[in-house]
Short mmCIF file of C-alpha atoms and ligand atoms in Angstrom, two decimals:
data_model
loop_
_atom_site.label_atom_id
_atom_site.label_comp_id
_atom_site.label_asym_id
_atom_site.label_seq_id
_atom_site.Cartn_x
_atom_site.Cartn_y
_atom_site.Cartn_z
CA MET A 6 21.19 30.69 11.84
CA SER A 7 21.71 27.75 9.47
CA ARG A 8 21.83 27.62 5.67
CA ILE A 9 19.33 24.98 4.65
CA ALA A 10 18.69 23.37 1.27
CA VAL A 11 15.39 21.56 0.89
CA VAL A 12 15.17 19.51 -2.32
CA GLY A 13 11.61 18.99 -3.60
CA ALA A 14 8.70 21.41 -3.20
CA GLY A 15 5.94 18.86 -2.66
CA PRO A 16 3.91 19.02 0.57
CA ALA A 17 6.78 17.81 2.77
CA GLY A 18 9.44 20.11 1.27
CA SER A 19 7.36 23.31 1.13
CA SER A 20 6.07 22.75 4.68
CA LEU A 21 9.57 22.14 6.05
CA ALA A 22 10.89 25.22 4.20
CA THR A 23 8.10 27.36 5.70
CA PHE A 24 8.75 26.22 9.28
CA CYS A 25 12.54 26.68 8.92
CA ALA A 26 12.24 30.12 7.29
CA ARG A 27 9.87 31.21 10.06
CA ASP A 28 12.52 30.07 12.58
CA GLY A 29 14.86 32.57 10.92
CA HIS A 30 17.03 30.16 8.87
CA HIS A 31 18.25 30.92 5.33
CA VAL A 32 16.28 28.42 3.27
CA THR A 33 16.66 27.50 -0.42
CA LEU A 34 14.02 25.21 -1.89
CA PHE A 35 15.07 23.38 -5.08
CA GLU A 36 12.25 22.04 -7.27
CA SER A 37 12.41 20.49 -10.73
CA GLU A 38 8.94 21.61 -11.92
CA SER A 39 8.13 25.29 -12.41
CA GLN A 40 4.43 24.54 -11.74
CA PRO A 41 3.00 21.78 -9.50
CA ARG A 42 1.57 18.83 -11.43
CA ALA A 43 -1.63 16.79 -10.97
CA VAL A 44 -0.35 13.85 -8.94
CA VAL A 45 -1.80 11.27 -6.57
CA GLY A 46 -2.06 12.08 -2.86
CA GLU A 47 -5.33 13.97 -3.01
CA SER A 48 -7.30 12.67 -0.04
CA LEU A 49 -6.16 14.01 3.34
CA LEU A 50 -6.81 12.76 6.87
CA PRO A 51 -8.34 14.82 9.71
CA GLU A 52 -5.18 14.55 11.84
CA GLY A 53 -3.26 16.24 9.02
CA ASN A 54 -5.04 19.42 10.14
CA ARG A 55 -2.64 19.75 13.10
CA VAL A 56 0.22 20.75 10.80
CA LEU A 57 -1.99 22.56 8.26
CA GLU A 58 -3.23 24.79 11.10
CA LEU A 59 0.33 25.47 12.30
CA LEU A 60 1.19 26.45 8.73
CA GLY A 61 -1.97 28.59 8.51
CA LEU A 62 -2.85 27.12 5.10
CA SER A 63 -6.23 28.12 3.66
CA MET A 64 -8.30 25.07 2.67
CA ASP A 65 -11.01 27.24 1.03
CA GLY A 66 -12.54 25.68 -2.04
CA PHE A 67 -11.43 22.09 -1.34
CA VAL A 68 -14.12 19.39 -0.90
CA GLU A 69 -14.77 18.45 2.73
CA LYS A 70 -14.31 14.78 3.65
CA HIS A 71 -16.25 13.46 6.65
CA GLY A 72 -15.60 9.74 6.35
CA ALA A 73 -14.95 6.69 4.21
CA VAL A 74 -17.23 4.08 2.68
CA PHE A 75 -15.85 0.60 2.00
CA HIS A 76 -17.58 -1.66 -0.54
CA ARG A 77 -16.98 -5.32 -1.10
CA GLY A 78 -19.28 -7.21 -3.47
CA LEU A 79 -22.76 -5.98 -2.58
CA GLN A 80 -21.88 -5.20 1.05
CA TYR A 81 -20.74 -1.84 2.32
CA VAL A 82 -19.80 -0.17 5.57
CA ARG A 83 -19.30 3.52 6.30
CA PHE A 84 -17.08 5.06 8.98
CA ASP A 85 -17.60 8.70 9.99
CA PHE A 86 -14.66 10.56 11.49
CA ASP A 87 -16.85 11.74 14.36
CA GLU A 88 -16.99 8.10 15.58
CA ALA A 89 -13.31 8.32 16.57
CA GLU A 90 -12.36 7.60 20.17
CA ARG A 91 -11.10 11.08 20.97
CA PRO A 92 -12.08 13.08 17.92
CA ARG A 93 -9.89 16.17 17.57
CA TRP A 94 -10.67 17.00 13.95
CA THR A 95 -13.62 15.31 12.26
CA VAL A 96 -13.27 16.87 8.83
CA ALA A 97 -10.46 16.52 6.29
CA HIS A 98 -10.30 17.60 2.63
CA HIS A 99 -9.76 16.23 -0.85
CA VAL A 100 -7.36 18.46 -2.75
CA SER A 101 -6.32 19.14 -6.30
CA ARG A 102 -2.54 18.75 -5.90
CA VAL A 103 -1.87 21.50 -8.45
CA GLU A 104 -3.69 23.99 -6.22
CA PHE A 105 -2.66 22.53 -2.84
CA ASP A 106 1.06 22.31 -3.69
CA GLN A 107 0.97 25.83 -5.14
CA ARG A 108 -0.57 27.21 -1.94
CA LEU A 109 2.16 25.48 0.09
CA ARG A 110 4.89 26.86 -2.19
CA ASN A 111 3.43 30.36 -1.78
CA LEU A 112 3.54 29.99 2.02
CA ALA A 113 7.21 28.99 1.82
CA ARG A 114 8.03 31.93 -0.46
CA ASN A 115 6.12 34.38 1.78
CA ALA A 116 8.05 33.08 4.80
CA GLY A 117 11.30 34.13 3.05
CA THR A 118 12.35 30.91 1.27
CA LYS A 119 14.30 31.30 -1.97
CA ILE A 120 12.81 28.96 -4.59
CA VAL A 121 15.14 27.69 -7.35
CA ILE A 122 13.70 25.72 -10.27
CA GLU A 123 16.30 23.06 -10.95
CA GLN A 124 16.37 19.29 -10.99
CA LEU A 125 19.22 18.28 -8.68
CA LYS A 126 21.13 15.08 -9.32
CA ARG A 127 23.23 15.20 -6.16
CA PRO A 128 23.16 17.04 -2.82
CA PRO A 129 24.14 20.71 -3.27
CA SER A 130 27.19 22.06 -1.41
CA GLY A 131 27.50 25.19 0.74
CA PHE A 132 24.67 24.35 3.14
CA ASP A 133 24.64 23.33 6.82
CA TRP A 134 21.67 21.06 6.15
CA VAL A 135 20.44 19.33 2.99
CA ILE A 136 17.02 17.73 3.26
CA ASP A 137 15.59 15.28 0.74
CA ALA A 138 11.90 15.94 0.10
CA THR A 139 11.87 14.53 -3.45
CA GLY A 140 9.14 12.01 -2.65
CA ARG A 141 9.42 8.46 -3.90
CA ARG A 142 12.26 9.48 -6.28
CA ARG A 143 14.49 9.85 -3.17
CA ALA A 144 16.95 11.64 -5.43
CA MET A 145 19.29 12.83 -2.63
CA ALA A 146 18.59 10.06 -0.12
CA ARG A 147 20.08 7.38 -2.34
CA HIS A 148 23.48 9.09 -1.85
CA TRP A 149 23.16 8.77 1.94
CA THR A 150 21.20 5.66 2.89
CA ARG A 151 19.58 2.48 1.68
CA PHE A 152 15.90 1.61 1.18
CA GLU A 153 14.00 -1.54 2.01
CA GLY A 154 10.78 -2.72 0.44
CA HIS A 155 8.05 -4.23 2.60
CA PRO A 156 7.90 -8.04 2.50
CA LEU A 157 4.08 -8.05 2.37
CA LEU A 158 3.25 -4.83 0.51
CA ARG A 159 4.35 -4.96 -3.11
CA ASN A 160 1.39 -3.38 -4.82
CA ALA A 161 1.08 -1.39 -8.04
CA ALA A 162 -1.57 1.09 -9.14
CA ILE A 163 -3.15 2.79 -12.17
CA SER A 164 -5.05 6.05 -11.81
CA ASN A 165 -6.98 8.55 -13.90
CA TYR A 166 -9.49 11.40 -13.59
CA TYR A 167 -13.17 10.92 -14.40
CA ARG A 168 -15.94 13.38 -15.11
CA GLY A 169 -19.48 12.48 -14.10
CA ALA A 170 -18.87 9.63 -11.62
CA ALA A 171 -22.09 8.64 -9.78
CA PRO A 172 -22.29 9.17 -5.98
CA LEU A 173 -21.19 6.22 -3.86
CA ARG A 174 -23.93 3.96 -2.51
CA GLY A 175 -24.04 4.27 1.28
CA GLY A 176 -21.70 7.26 1.30
CA LYS A 177 -22.15 10.90 2.25
CA HIS A 178 -21.09 13.76 0.00
CA GLY A 179 -17.30 14.01 0.14
CA ASP A 180 -16.62 10.49 1.40
CA VAL A 181 -13.67 8.65 -0.06
CA GLY A 182 -14.75 5.33 -1.59
CA ILE A 183 -12.71 2.13 -1.23
CA LEU A 184 -14.23 -0.51 -3.47
CA SER A 185 -12.57 -3.88 -3.25
CA LEU A 186 -12.45 -7.05 -5.30
CA PRO A 187 -10.24 -10.08 -4.68
CA GLY A 188 -6.61 -8.90 -4.60
CA ALA A 189 -7.32 -5.35 -5.73
CA TRP A 190 -9.34 -2.23 -4.90
CA PHE A 191 -10.48 1.02 -6.47
CA TRP A 192 -10.30 4.41 -4.81
CA VAL A 193 -12.86 7.12 -5.69
CA ILE A 194 -11.92 10.61 -4.50
CA PRO A 195 -14.34 13.43 -5.33
CA LEU A 196 -12.15 16.46 -6.16
CA ASN A 197 -15.14 18.69 -6.96
CA ASN A 198 -18.75 18.23 -8.10
CA ALA A 199 -17.68 17.14 -11.58
CA LEU A 200 -14.24 15.56 -11.28
CA SER A 201 -13.10 12.47 -9.36
CA SER A 202 -9.71 10.85 -9.00
CA VAL A 203 -10.11 7.10 -9.49
CA GLY A 204 -7.38 4.53 -9.04
CA LEU A 205 -6.96 0.79 -9.05
CA VAL A 206 -4.43 -0.76 -6.64
CA ILE A 207 -3.33 -4.27 -7.57
CA SER A 208 -1.62 -6.75 -5.27
CA PRO A 209 1.08 -9.10 -6.64
CA GLU A 210 -1.27 -12.08 -6.91
CA ARG A 211 -3.39 -10.12 -9.43
CA LYS A 212 -0.40 -8.73 -11.36
CA GLY A 213 -1.42 -7.77 -14.88
CA LEU A 214 -5.10 -7.23 -13.93
CA LYS A 215 -6.67 -4.90 -16.50
CA TRP A 216 -8.89 -1.96 -15.50
CA ASP A 217 -11.94 -3.21 -17.46
CA ASP A 218 -11.60 -6.73 -16.05
CA ALA A 219 -11.38 -5.31 -12.51
CA LEU A 220 -14.59 -3.33 -13.14
CA LYS A 221 -16.35 -6.58 -14.06
CA GLU A 222 -15.45 -7.96 -10.61
CA CYS A 223 -16.43 -4.86 -8.66
CA PRO A 224 -20.12 -3.99 -9.03
CA GLU A 225 -19.92 -0.67 -7.16
CA ALA A 226 -16.98 0.63 -9.22
CA ALA A 227 -18.77 -0.43 -12.41
CA ARG A 228 -21.93 1.42 -11.29
CA VAL A 229 -20.06 4.59 -10.20
CA LEU A 230 -18.15 4.81 -13.50
CA ALA A 231 -20.97 3.59 -15.81
CA ASN A 232 -21.63 7.05 -17.29
CA ALA A 233 -18.34 8.72 -16.37
CA GLU A 234 -15.79 9.91 -18.90
CA ALA A 235 -12.05 9.32 -18.45
CA GLN A 236 -9.92 12.47 -18.74
CA GLY A 237 -6.42 12.16 -20.13
CA ARG A 238 -4.16 9.14 -19.97
CA PRO A 239 -3.96 6.66 -17.09
CA MET A 240 -0.89 6.99 -14.83
CA GLY A 241 1.00 3.96 -13.46
CA HIS A 242 2.59 3.72 -9.98
CA GLN A 243 4.84 0.88 -8.87
CA ASP A 244 6.94 -0.39 -5.96
CA PHE A 245 5.83 2.46 -3.74
CA THR A 246 6.22 0.88 -0.30
CA GLU A 247 9.77 1.56 0.83
CA TYR A 248 11.43 2.56 4.10
CA ALA A 249 14.80 4.29 4.42
CA THR A 250 17.06 2.39 6.78
CA THR A 251 18.11 5.72 8.43
CA PHE A 252 16.17 8.99 8.35
CA SER A 253 19.03 11.42 9.07
CA GLY A 254 22.77 11.84 9.54
CA PRO A 255 25.24 14.70 9.99
CA GLY A 256 23.80 17.65 8.02
CA TRP A 257 21.18 15.63 6.14
CA GLY A 258 17.63 14.43 6.68
CA LEU A 259 14.68 12.82 4.93
CA VAL A 260 11.06 13.99 5.09
CA GLY A 261 7.82 12.76 3.48
CA ASP A 262 7.92 9.83 1.07
CA ALA A 263 11.70 10.20 0.86
CA ALA A 264 11.79 8.71 4.38
CA LEU A 265 9.00 6.18 4.03
CA PHE A 266 5.76 5.44 2.21
CA LEU A 267 3.37 2.79 3.42
CA ASP A 268 0.53 2.20 0.95
CA PRO A 269 -2.28 4.22 -0.64
CA ILE A 270 -5.01 2.44 1.37
CA TYR A 271 -6.29 4.78 4.14
CA SER A 272 -4.55 7.82 2.57
CA SER A 273 -1.77 8.17 5.15
CA GLY A 274 0.96 9.55 2.83
CA MET A 275 0.20 13.26 3.16
CA LEU A 276 -0.21 12.94 6.94
CA PHE A 277 3.31 11.53 7.16
CA ALA A 278 4.61 14.19 4.74
CA LEU A 279 3.20 17.01 6.89
CA GLU A 280 4.07 15.49 10.27
CA SER A 281 7.64 14.62 9.25
CA ALA A 282 8.19 18.16 7.89
CA GLU A 283 7.02 19.82 11.10
CA ARG A 284 9.02 17.40 13.26
CA PHE A 285 12.22 17.73 11.21
CA SER A 286 12.03 21.53 11.56
CA ARG A 287 12.29 20.84 15.31
CA VAL A 288 15.37 18.67 14.74
CA ILE A 289 16.96 21.61 12.90
CA ASN A 290 16.02 24.12 15.61
CA GLY A 291 17.35 21.76 18.29
CA THR A 292 14.12 21.01 20.18
CA LEU A 293 13.82 17.37 19.00
CA SER A 294 16.65 14.87 18.69
CA ALA A 295 17.21 13.15 15.36
CA GLY A 296 16.75 9.80 17.12
CA ASP A 297 13.37 10.83 18.53
CA TYR A 298 12.32 12.13 15.11
CA GLU A 299 12.94 8.73 13.55
CA ARG A 300 11.35 6.87 16.50
CA GLN A 301 8.17 8.99 16.34
CA ILE A 302 7.69 8.50 12.58
CA ARG A 303 8.39 4.76 12.77
CA ALA A 304 6.08 4.31 15.79
CA ALA A 305 3.22 6.03 13.93
CA ALA A 306 3.84 3.87 10.85
CA ALA A 307 3.88 0.75 13.02
CA LEU A 308 0.38 1.58 14.34
CA PHE A 309 -0.98 1.93 10.81
CA GLU A 310 0.76 -1.09 9.36
CA PRO A 311 -1.45 -3.88 10.84
CA LEU A 312 -4.57 -2.17 9.49
CA ILE A 313 -2.97 -2.04 6.05
CA ILE A 314 -1.78 -5.64 6.12
CA GLY A 315 -5.16 -6.70 7.55
CA PHE A 316 -6.90 -5.07 4.59
CA TYR A 317 -4.91 -7.11 2.04
CA ASP A 318 -5.06 -10.18 4.25
CA GLU A 319 -8.87 -10.01 4.76
CA ASP A 320 -8.68 -9.33 8.54
CA PHE A 321 -10.09 -5.85 8.18
CA HIS A 322 -12.92 -7.16 6.00
CA GLU A 323 -13.83 -9.83 8.55
CA LEU A 324 -14.24 -7.19 11.22
CA GLY A 325 -15.11 -4.14 9.18
CA PHE A 326 -18.01 -5.84 7.43
CA ALA A 327 -19.35 -7.63 10.51
CA GLU A 328 -22.83 -6.54 11.59
CA LYS A 329 -22.74 -3.56 13.94
CA SER A 330 -23.98 -5.78 16.81
CA VAL A 331 -20.79 -7.85 16.55
CA GLN A 332 -18.57 -4.81 16.17
CA SER A 333 -18.00 -3.46 19.66
CA PRO A 334 -18.16 0.34 20.06
CA GLN A 335 -14.51 0.14 21.11
CA PHE A 336 -13.57 -1.63 17.86
CA ARG A 337 -15.34 1.02 15.81
CA SER A 338 -13.92 3.99 17.70
CA GLY A 339 -10.41 2.50 17.68
CA THR A 340 -10.65 1.77 13.95
CA VAL A 341 -11.96 5.24 13.13
CA SER A 342 -9.16 6.82 15.19
CA LEU A 343 -6.67 4.95 13.00
CA LEU A 344 -8.57 5.89 9.83
CA ALA A 345 -8.50 9.55 10.96
CA GLY A 346 -4.72 9.30 11.37
CA ASN A 347 -4.54 9.61 15.16
CA VAL A 348 -1.27 7.67 15.30
CA PHE A 349 1.30 10.22 16.44
CA ASP A 350 2.41 10.87 20.05
CA ASP A 351 -0.65 10.01 22.11
CA ALA A 352 -2.73 7.64 19.98
CA PRO A 353 -5.96 6.68 21.77
CA ARG A 354 -6.20 3.42 23.71
CA TYR A 355 -8.55 1.47 21.42
CA ALA A 356 -6.64 2.56 18.32
CA LYS A 357 -3.60 0.85 19.82
CA ILE A 358 -5.62 -2.22 20.78
CA VAL A 359 -7.18 -2.57 17.31
CA SER A 360 -3.75 -2.12 15.73
CA ARG A 361 -2.12 -4.68 18.04
CA ARG A 362 -4.92 -7.23 18.04
CA LEU A 363 -6.48 -6.93 14.60
CA SER A 364 -5.62 -10.42 13.41
CA ASP A 365 -6.60 -12.02 16.79
CA LEU A 366 -9.93 -10.15 16.77
CA ALA A 367 -10.64 -11.33 13.22
CA ALA A 368 -9.76 -14.95 14.09
CA GLN A 369 -12.08 -14.80 17.12
CA LEU A 370 -14.91 -13.44 14.99
CA ARG A 371 -14.44 -16.20 12.39
CA ALA A 372 -14.50 -18.82 15.17
CA ASP A 373 -17.68 -17.29 16.70
CA ARG A 374 -19.36 -17.34 13.28
CA GLN A 375 -18.48 -21.00 12.74
CA LYS A 376 -19.95 -21.93 16.16
CA SER A 377 -23.26 -20.11 15.60
C1 FAD B 407 -1.10 5.19 -5.94
C2 FAD B 407 -0.94 6.19 -4.83
C3 FAD B 407 -2.06 6.84 -4.31
C4 FAD B 407 -1.92 7.75 -3.24
N1 FAD B 407 -3.02 8.35 -2.70
C5 FAD B 407 -2.88 9.12 -1.59
C6 FAD B 407 -4.01 9.73 -0.95
O1 FAD B 407 -5.15 9.60 -1.40
N2 FAD B 407 -3.79 10.46 0.16
C7 FAD B 407 -2.54 10.65 0.68
O2 FAD B 407 -2.39 11.29 1.73
N3 FAD B 407 -1.45 10.14 0.07
C8 FAD B 407 -1.60 9.39 -1.04
N4 FAD B 407 -0.49 8.89 -1.66
C9 FAD B 407 0.83 9.28 -1.15
C10 FAD B 407 1.21 10.71 -1.56
O3 FAD B 407 1.25 10.81 -2.97
C11 FAD B 407 2.56 11.06 -0.96
O4 FAD B 407 2.64 10.56 0.36
C12 FAD B 407 2.84 12.55 -0.95
O5 FAD B 407 2.76 13.12 -2.22
C13 FAD B 407 4.23 12.77 -0.35
O6 FAD B 407 4.61 14.11 -0.41
P1 FAD B 407 6.15 14.49 -0.56
O7 FAD B 407 6.21 15.97 -0.42
O8 FAD B 407 6.97 13.65 0.33
O9 FAD B 407 6.55 14.06 -2.05
P2 FAD B 407 5.96 14.50 -3.47
O10 FAD B 407 4.56 14.94 -3.36
O11 FAD B 407 6.27 13.39 -4.40
O12 FAD B 407 6.84 15.77 -3.85
C14 FAD B 407 8.18 15.64 -4.28
C15 FAD B 407 8.60 16.91 -5.03
O13 FAD B 407 9.99 16.81 -5.34
C16 FAD B 407 10.22 17.23 -6.67
N5 FAD B 407 11.45 16.56 -7.12
C17 FAD B 407 11.63 15.22 -7.33
N6 FAD B 407 12.91 14.97 -7.69
C18 FAD B 407 13.55 16.17 -7.68
C19 FAD B 407 14.89 16.56 -7.94
N7 FAD B 407 15.82 15.66 -8.30
N8 FAD B 407 15.24 17.88 -7.85
C20 FAD B 407 14.29 18.80 -7.50
N9 FAD B 407 12.98 18.48 -7.25
C21 FAD B 407 12.63 17.19 -7.32
C22 FAD B 407 8.96 16.77 -7.40
O14 FAD B 407 8.76 17.50 -8.61
C23 FAD B 407 7.88 17.08 -6.35
O15 FAD B 407 7.40 18.39 -6.46
C24 FAD B 407 -0.62 8.01 -2.73
C25 FAD B 407 0.50 7.38 -3.28
C26 FAD B 407 0.35 6.45 -4.31
C27 FAD B 407 1.57 5.77 -4.87
#
């Protein structure tokens, strides 16, 4: 049995520690904070349930999420997870990270993990494996590998909590709201009946955009927040899209954001945190090669990426906001499969087609519109 150090008790680290401890390894989980903090990463995807079920995590008390509603100007479109091509899970959850991360830490402790509250500056010695799960700080990873930003995704964000946000127009209870304006978008995540997490993501061409000015350009966000009260101070997030050039080496590995983070749009971060944790536990127990681990995570990210770039590049809007008659059932089911996070292992056929052909499909639609 191996001696394993996992650094960082966020979702990726606690999940990995649980799987490894259940496999009989001696696991020490190092975490800088004695209590989990309220952080972003609150809206989960249905496909994340695969790993949550393996962990046996209770999701009691978290708000159910059945779909997403996208607003742009006065137009909106809603996607329900049950429209996916091969729906496996049609419900996800929005979570308070304080509660969710604590439940995951408890699972790790109950599985036999030793939890040490300490902020590590360098990889600890005396272990067969040291795994970096410190999120976007990548505190251990920077000793082992390099990181690359994404040439097209260089966004920043501001977020806060609001009491009393109005329900989203065109949405169902529990939907995540994505409310866009040129070069920026708001997220609205209902954490419970009173409290919502609201954020503004800003692309480089709108650098310096102020929250109140963005509200003036986004009628739905202005309406939803008209009578809502901000709680606490806004938090800033910057330069979050980065990929490690290598995900593992002799005796070390990266899971969660420490390996890669794409972008907040479509809420894929926690899915990758959970999937990478479960898969890296298989690398440690010898049932998955390190090369396959990296290939699987990168292949899943590559399916998501065109939908993300298409969103900032208008392709998604061209297709997503087209009338339903123009949107083929295959386009919708493929898109919803991607939005549900069905990107690992055996992604459905139309999800792959939408991902591969998004920009061609949008160009064709624009040409058809010009002709008619
Ligand atoms: C603006 C924004 C919005 C987002 N919204 C969503 C969303 O709606 N849905 C979604 O799925 N994802 C979202 N994400 C992504 C999500 O936040 C991450 O993907 C997720 O938190 C990754 O989990 P993790 O366990 O890898 O890292 P983290 O959650 O960051 O956990 C890392 C842990 O490591 C600890 N730590 C750090 N350094 C050290 C150290 N030196 N020593 C010991 N401990 C340390 C930290 O205290 C923390 O507990 C968003 C990201 C951004 C930037």
